[in-house]
mmCIF file of C-alpha atoms in Angstrom:
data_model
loop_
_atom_site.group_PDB
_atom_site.id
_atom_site.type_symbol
_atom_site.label_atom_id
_atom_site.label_comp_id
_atom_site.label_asym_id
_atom_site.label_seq_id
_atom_site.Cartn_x
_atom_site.Cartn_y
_atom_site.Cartn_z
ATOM 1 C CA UNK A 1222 104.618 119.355 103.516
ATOM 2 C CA UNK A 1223 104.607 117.926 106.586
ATOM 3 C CA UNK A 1224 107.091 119.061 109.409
ATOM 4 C CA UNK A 1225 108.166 118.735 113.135
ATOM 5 C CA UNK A 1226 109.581 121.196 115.506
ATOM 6 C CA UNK A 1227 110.906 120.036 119.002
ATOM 7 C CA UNK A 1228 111.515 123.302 120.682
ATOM 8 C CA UNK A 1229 114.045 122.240 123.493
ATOM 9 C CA UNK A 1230 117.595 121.326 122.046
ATOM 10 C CA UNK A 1231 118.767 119.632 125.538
ATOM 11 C CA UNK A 1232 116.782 118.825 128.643
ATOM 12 C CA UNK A 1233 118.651 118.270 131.659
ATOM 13 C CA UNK A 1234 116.278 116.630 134.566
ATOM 14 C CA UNK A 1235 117.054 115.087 137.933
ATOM 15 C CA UNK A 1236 116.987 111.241 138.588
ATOM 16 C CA UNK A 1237 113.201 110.359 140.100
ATOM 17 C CA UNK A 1238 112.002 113.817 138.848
ATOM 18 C CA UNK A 1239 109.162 114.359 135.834
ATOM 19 C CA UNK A 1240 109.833 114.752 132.093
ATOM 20 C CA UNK A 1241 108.014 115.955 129.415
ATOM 21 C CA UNK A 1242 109.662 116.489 126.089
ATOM 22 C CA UNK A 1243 107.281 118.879 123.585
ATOM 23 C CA UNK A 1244 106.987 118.378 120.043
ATOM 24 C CA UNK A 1245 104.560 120.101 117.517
ATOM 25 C CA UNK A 1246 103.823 119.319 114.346
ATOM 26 C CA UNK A 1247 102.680 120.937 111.142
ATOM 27 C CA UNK A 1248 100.217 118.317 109.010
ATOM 28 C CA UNK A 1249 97.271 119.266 106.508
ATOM 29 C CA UNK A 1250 95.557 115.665 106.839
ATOM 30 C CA UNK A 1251 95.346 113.265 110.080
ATOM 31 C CA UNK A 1252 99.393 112.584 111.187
ATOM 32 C CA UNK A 1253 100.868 109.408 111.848
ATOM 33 C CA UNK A 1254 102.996 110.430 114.865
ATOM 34 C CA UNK A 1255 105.975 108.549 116.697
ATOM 35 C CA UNK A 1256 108.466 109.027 119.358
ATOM 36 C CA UNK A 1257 111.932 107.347 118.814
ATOM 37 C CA UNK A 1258 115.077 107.516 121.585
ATOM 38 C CA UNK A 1259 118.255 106.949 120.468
ATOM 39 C CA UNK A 1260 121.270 106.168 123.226
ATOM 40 C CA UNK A 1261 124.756 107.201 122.023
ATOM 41 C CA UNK A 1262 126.331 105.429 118.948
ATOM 42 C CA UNK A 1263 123.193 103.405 118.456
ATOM 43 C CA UNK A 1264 120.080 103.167 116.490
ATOM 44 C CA UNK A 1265 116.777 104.733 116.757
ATOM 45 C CA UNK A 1266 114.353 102.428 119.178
ATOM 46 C CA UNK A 1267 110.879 103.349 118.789
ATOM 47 C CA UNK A 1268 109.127 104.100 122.025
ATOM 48 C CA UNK A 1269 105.722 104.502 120.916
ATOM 49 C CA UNK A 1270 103.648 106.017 117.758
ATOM 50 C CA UNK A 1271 100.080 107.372 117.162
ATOM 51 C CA UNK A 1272 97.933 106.832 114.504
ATOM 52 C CA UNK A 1273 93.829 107.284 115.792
ATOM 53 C CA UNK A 1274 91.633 106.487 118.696
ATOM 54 C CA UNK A 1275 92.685 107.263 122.603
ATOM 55 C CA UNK A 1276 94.718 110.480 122.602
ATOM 56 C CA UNK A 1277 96.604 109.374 125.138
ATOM 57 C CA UNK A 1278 99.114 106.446 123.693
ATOM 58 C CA UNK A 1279 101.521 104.451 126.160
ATOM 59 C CA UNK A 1280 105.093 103.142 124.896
ATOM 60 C CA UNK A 1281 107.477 101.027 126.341
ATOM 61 C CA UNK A 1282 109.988 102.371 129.363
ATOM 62 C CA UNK A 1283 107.149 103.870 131.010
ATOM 63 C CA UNK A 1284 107.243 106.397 128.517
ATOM 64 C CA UNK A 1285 103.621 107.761 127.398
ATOM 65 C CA UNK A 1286 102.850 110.610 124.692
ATOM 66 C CA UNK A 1287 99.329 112.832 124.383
ATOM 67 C CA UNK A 1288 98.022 113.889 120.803
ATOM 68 C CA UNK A 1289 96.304 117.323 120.909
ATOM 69 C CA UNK A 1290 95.159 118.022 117.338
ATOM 70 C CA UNK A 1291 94.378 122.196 119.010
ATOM 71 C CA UNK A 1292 97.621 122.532 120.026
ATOM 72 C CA UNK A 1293 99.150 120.432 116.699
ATOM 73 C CA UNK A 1294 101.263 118.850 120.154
ATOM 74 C CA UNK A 1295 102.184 115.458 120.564
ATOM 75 C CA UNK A 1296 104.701 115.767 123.794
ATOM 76 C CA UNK A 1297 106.604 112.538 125.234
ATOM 77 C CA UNK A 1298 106.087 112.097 128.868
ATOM 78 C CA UNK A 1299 107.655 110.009 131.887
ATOM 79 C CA UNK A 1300 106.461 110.367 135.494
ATOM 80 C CA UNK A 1301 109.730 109.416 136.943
ATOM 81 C CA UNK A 1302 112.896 108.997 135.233
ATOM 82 C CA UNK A 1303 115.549 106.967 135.316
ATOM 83 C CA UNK A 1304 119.301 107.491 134.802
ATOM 84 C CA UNK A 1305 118.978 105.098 131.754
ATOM 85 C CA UNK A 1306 117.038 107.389 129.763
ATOM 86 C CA UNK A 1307 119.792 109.619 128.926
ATOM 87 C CA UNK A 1308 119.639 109.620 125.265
ATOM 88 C CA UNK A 1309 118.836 111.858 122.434
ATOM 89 C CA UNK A 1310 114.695 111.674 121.609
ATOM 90 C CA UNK A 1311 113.116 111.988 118.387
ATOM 91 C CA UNK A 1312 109.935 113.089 117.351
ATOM 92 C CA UNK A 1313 108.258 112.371 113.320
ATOM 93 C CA UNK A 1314 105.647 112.455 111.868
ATOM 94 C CA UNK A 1315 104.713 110.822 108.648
ATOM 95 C CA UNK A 1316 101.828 110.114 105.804
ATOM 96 C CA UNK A 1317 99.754 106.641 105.545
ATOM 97 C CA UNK A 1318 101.127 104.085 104.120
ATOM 98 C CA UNK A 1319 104.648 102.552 104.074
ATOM 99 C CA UNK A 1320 105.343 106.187 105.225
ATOM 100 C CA UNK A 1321 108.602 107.016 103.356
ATOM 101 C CA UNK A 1322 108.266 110.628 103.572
ATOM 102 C CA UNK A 1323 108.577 110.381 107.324
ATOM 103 C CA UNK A 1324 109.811 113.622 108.756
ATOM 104 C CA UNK A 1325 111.911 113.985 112.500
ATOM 105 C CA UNK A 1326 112.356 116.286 114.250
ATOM 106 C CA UNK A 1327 116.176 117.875 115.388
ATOM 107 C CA UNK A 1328 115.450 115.811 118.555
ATOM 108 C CA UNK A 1329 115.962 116.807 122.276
ATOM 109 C CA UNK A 1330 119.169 115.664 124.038
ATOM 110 C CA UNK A 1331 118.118 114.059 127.601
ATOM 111 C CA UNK A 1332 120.458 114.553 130.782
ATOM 112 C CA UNK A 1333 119.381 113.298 133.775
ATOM 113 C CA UNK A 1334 121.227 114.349 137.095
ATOM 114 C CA UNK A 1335 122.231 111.815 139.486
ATOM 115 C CA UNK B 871 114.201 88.014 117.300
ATOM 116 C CA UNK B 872 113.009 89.758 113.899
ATOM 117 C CA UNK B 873 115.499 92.617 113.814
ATOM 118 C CA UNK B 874 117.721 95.154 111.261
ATOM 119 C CA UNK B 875 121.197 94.408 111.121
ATOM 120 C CA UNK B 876 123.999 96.765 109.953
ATOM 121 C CA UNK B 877 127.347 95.792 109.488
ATOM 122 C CA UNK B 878 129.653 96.798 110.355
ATOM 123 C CA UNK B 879 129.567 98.896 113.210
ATOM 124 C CA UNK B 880 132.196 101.125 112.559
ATOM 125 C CA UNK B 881 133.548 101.656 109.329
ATOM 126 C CA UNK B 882 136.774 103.931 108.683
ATOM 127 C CA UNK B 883 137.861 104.566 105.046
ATOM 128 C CA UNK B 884 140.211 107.031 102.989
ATOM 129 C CA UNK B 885 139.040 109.922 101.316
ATOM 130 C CA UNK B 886 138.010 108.888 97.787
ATOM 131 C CA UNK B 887 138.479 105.131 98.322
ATOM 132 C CA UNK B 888 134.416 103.373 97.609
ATOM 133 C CA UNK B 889 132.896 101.997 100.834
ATOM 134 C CA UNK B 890 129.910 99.749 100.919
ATOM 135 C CA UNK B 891 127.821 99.055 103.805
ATOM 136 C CA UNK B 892 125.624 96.477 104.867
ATOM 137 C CA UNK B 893 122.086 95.965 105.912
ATOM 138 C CA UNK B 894 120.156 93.102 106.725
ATOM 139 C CA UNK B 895 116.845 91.917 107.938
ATOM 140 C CA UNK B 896 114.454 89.013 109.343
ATOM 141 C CA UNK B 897 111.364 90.735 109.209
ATOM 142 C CA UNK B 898 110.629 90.301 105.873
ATOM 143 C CA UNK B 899 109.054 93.624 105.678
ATOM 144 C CA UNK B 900 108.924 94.963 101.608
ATOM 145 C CA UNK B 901 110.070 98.178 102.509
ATOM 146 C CA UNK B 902 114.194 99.532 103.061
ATOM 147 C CA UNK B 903 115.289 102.792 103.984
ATOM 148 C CA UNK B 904 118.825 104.298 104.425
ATOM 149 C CA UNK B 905 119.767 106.966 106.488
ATOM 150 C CA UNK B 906 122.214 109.628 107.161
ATOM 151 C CA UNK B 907 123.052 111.356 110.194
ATOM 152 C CA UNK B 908 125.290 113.631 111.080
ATOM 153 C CA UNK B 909 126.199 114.614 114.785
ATOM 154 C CA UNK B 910 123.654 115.908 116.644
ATOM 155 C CA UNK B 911 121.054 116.021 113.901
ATOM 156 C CA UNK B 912 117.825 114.413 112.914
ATOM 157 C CA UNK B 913 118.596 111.534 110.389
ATOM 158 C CA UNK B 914 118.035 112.471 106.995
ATOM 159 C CA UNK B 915 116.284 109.791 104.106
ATOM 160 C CA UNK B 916 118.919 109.325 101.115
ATOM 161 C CA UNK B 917 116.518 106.838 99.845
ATOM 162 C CA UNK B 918 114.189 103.753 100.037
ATOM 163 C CA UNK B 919 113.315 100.361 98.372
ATOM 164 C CA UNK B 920 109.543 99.665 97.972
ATOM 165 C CA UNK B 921 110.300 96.101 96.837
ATOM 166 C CA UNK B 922 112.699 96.075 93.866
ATOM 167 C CA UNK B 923 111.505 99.821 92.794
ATOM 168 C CA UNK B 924 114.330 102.577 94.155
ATOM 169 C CA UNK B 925 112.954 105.800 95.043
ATOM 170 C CA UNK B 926 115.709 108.471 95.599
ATOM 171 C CA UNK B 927 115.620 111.442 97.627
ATOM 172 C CA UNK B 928 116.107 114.751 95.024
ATOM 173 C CA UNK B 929 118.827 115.756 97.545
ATOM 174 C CA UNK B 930 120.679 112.583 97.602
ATOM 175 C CA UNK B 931 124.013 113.151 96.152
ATOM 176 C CA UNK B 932 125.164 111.032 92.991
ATOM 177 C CA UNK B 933 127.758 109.742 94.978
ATOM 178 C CA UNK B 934 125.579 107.670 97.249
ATOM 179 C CA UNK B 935 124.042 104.383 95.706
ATOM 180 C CA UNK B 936 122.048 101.566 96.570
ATOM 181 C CA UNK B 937 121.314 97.832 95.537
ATOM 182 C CA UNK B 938 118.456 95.401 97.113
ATOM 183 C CA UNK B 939 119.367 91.806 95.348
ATOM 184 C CA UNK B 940 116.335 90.186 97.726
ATOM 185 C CA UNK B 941 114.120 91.541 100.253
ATOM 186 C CA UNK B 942 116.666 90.144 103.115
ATOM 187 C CA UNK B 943 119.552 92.639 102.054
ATOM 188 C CA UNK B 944 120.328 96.203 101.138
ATOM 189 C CA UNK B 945 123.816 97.774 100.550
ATOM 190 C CA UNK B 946 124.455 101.410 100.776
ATOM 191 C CA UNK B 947 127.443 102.439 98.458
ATOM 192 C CA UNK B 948 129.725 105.345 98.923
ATOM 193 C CA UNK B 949 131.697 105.757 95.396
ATOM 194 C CA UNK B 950 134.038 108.577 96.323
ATOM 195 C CA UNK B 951 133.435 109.425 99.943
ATOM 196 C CA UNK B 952 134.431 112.674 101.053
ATOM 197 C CA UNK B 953 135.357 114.349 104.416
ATOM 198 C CA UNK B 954 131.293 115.575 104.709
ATOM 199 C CA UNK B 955 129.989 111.744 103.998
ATOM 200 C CA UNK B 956 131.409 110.989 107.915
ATOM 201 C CA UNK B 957 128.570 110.331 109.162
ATOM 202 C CA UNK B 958 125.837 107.481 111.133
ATOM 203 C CA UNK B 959 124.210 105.439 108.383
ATOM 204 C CA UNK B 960 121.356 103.887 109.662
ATOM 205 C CA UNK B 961 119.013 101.321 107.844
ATOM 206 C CA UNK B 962 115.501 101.009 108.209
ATOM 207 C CA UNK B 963 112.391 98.924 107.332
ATOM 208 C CA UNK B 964 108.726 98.398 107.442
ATOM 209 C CA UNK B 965 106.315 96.104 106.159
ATOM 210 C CA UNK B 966 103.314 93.360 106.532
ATOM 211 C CA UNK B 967 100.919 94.782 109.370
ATOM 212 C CA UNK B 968 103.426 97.109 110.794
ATOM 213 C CA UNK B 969 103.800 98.702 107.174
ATOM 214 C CA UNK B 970 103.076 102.237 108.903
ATOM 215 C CA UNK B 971 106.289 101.879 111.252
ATOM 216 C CA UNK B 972 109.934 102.183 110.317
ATOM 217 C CA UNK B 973 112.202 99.473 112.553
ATOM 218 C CA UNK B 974 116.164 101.026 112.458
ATOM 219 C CA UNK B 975 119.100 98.709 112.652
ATOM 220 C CA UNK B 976 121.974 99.776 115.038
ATOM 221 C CA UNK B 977 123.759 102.199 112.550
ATOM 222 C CA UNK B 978 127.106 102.419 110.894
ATOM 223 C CA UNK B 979 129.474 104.677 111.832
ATOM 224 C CA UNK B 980 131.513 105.649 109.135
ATOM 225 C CA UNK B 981 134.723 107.900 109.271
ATOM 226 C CA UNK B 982 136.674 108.955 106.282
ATOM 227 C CA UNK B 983 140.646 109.961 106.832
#
C-alpha cells in the first residue's frame, strides 16, 4: 500500500530566506504525487501535483516540487518566502484514476520569521 | 468560479444530539469525498461517492453516514456524535479531465459540548 512520510513536523524559516519541505514516498507502480497547503481553519488548496514527464513540476505561489524516483523524494520548494505562506503543507500520493485511495502525509507546519 | 462549498463553517452540537453537514459543488465532477481531521493531523477518508455507488472506508465508524441525492450535493451525517467526532470535516471532489485531482471545500468545523 501506498504511503507518505514528511520527516519535519514544523519548519520555522525567515521572511526572504529558502524553503524546501521533504517528502518521500513508498509506491510499487508509477505515483501520482501532489502538494496541498492548508492556512489555519481552512481547506486544503492544492499547490501543484505530478503525474509523468519533466521532473521538475511548478505550482502556483511560486512554489515548485522535484520528483526523484532514486530517492522515492518529491520535496516542495520556494526560493524566497513570504510571510503568507505560513500554513500547514501536505504531501499525498495516490493511484490512477479518480484516486480515492489517496494517501497524505502528517504534513509540515510552516513558520516564517518576520 | 467552479468551487466546493461546505456549510456551515462552524458547527457546535451536544453530545449525542445528530448533526448533518453540508457539501456542495459547481464542478460537476462524479466523484465526492468526505474527510476528517483532527488537530494537527493529516485528513483521514471516511468515505467517497463514485456517482450514486458509496464506497466506505473499513475504519469508518457506523456512526458516520452519508447521502448524495444528485451529483451537486453530499451530506455528511453524524447520528450520535461523541466528544472524539470534534473534528475539521472537509469535502472533496474530482471529476471530468481533472478526474486524477481531489478539489477540497473550506471545511467544517465541528465541536461537540
Amino acid at each position: 500500500a501506498q504511503s507518505v512520510t514528511q520527516p519535519d513536523i514544523h519548519i520555522t524559516v525567515s521572511e526572504g530566506a529558502s524553503l524546501e519541505l521533504r517528502c518521500n514516498y513508498s509506491y510499487g507502480a508509477t505515483p501520482y504525487l501532489f502538494w496541498y497547503v492548508q492556512s489555519p481553519g481552512q481547506g486544503l488548496q492544492l499547490l501543484l501535483k505530478y503525474f509523468s514527464g519533466d521532473t521538475l513540476v511548478q505550482g502556483i505561489k511560486g512554489f515548485e516540487a522535484e520528483f526523484k524516483r532514486s530517492q522515492s523524494s518529491f520535496n516542495l520548494r520556494k526560493p524566497s518566502v513570504h510571510w503568507s505562506d505560513a500554513a500547514e503543507y501536505f504531501c499525498a500520493v495516490g493511484p490512477e484514476l479518480y484516486n480515492n485511495d489517496m494517501r497524505f502525509g502528517a504534513g509540515t507546519r510552516l513558520t516564517v520569521k518576520p | 468560479d467552479a468551487m466546493v462549498i461546505q456549510n456551515p463553517r462552524y458547527q457546535v452540537t451536544q453530545f449525542g444530539k445528530p448533526v448533518t453537514l453540508s457539501c456542495s459543488q459547481t464542478l460537476n465532477h462524479n466523484v465526492m469525498y468526505w474527510y476528517q481531521q483532527k488537530s494537527s493531523q493529516a485528513p483521514k477518508l471516511l468515505f467517497h461517492y463514485y456517482d450514486k455507488d458509496f464506497n466506505n472506508e473499513a475504519d469508518t465508524p457506523d456512526n458516520f453516514q452519508s447521502r448524495r441525492p444528485n451529483t451537486s450535493f453530499c451530506f455528511l451525517d453524524i447520528r450520535s456524535p461523541g466528544l472524539g467526532d470534534a473534528a475539521m470535516y472537509l469535502c472533496a471532489t474530482s471529476g471530468g479531465s481533472q478526474r486524477d485531482t481531489q478539489y477540497f471545500g473550506p471545511g467544517t468545523r465541528l465541536t461537540v459540548l
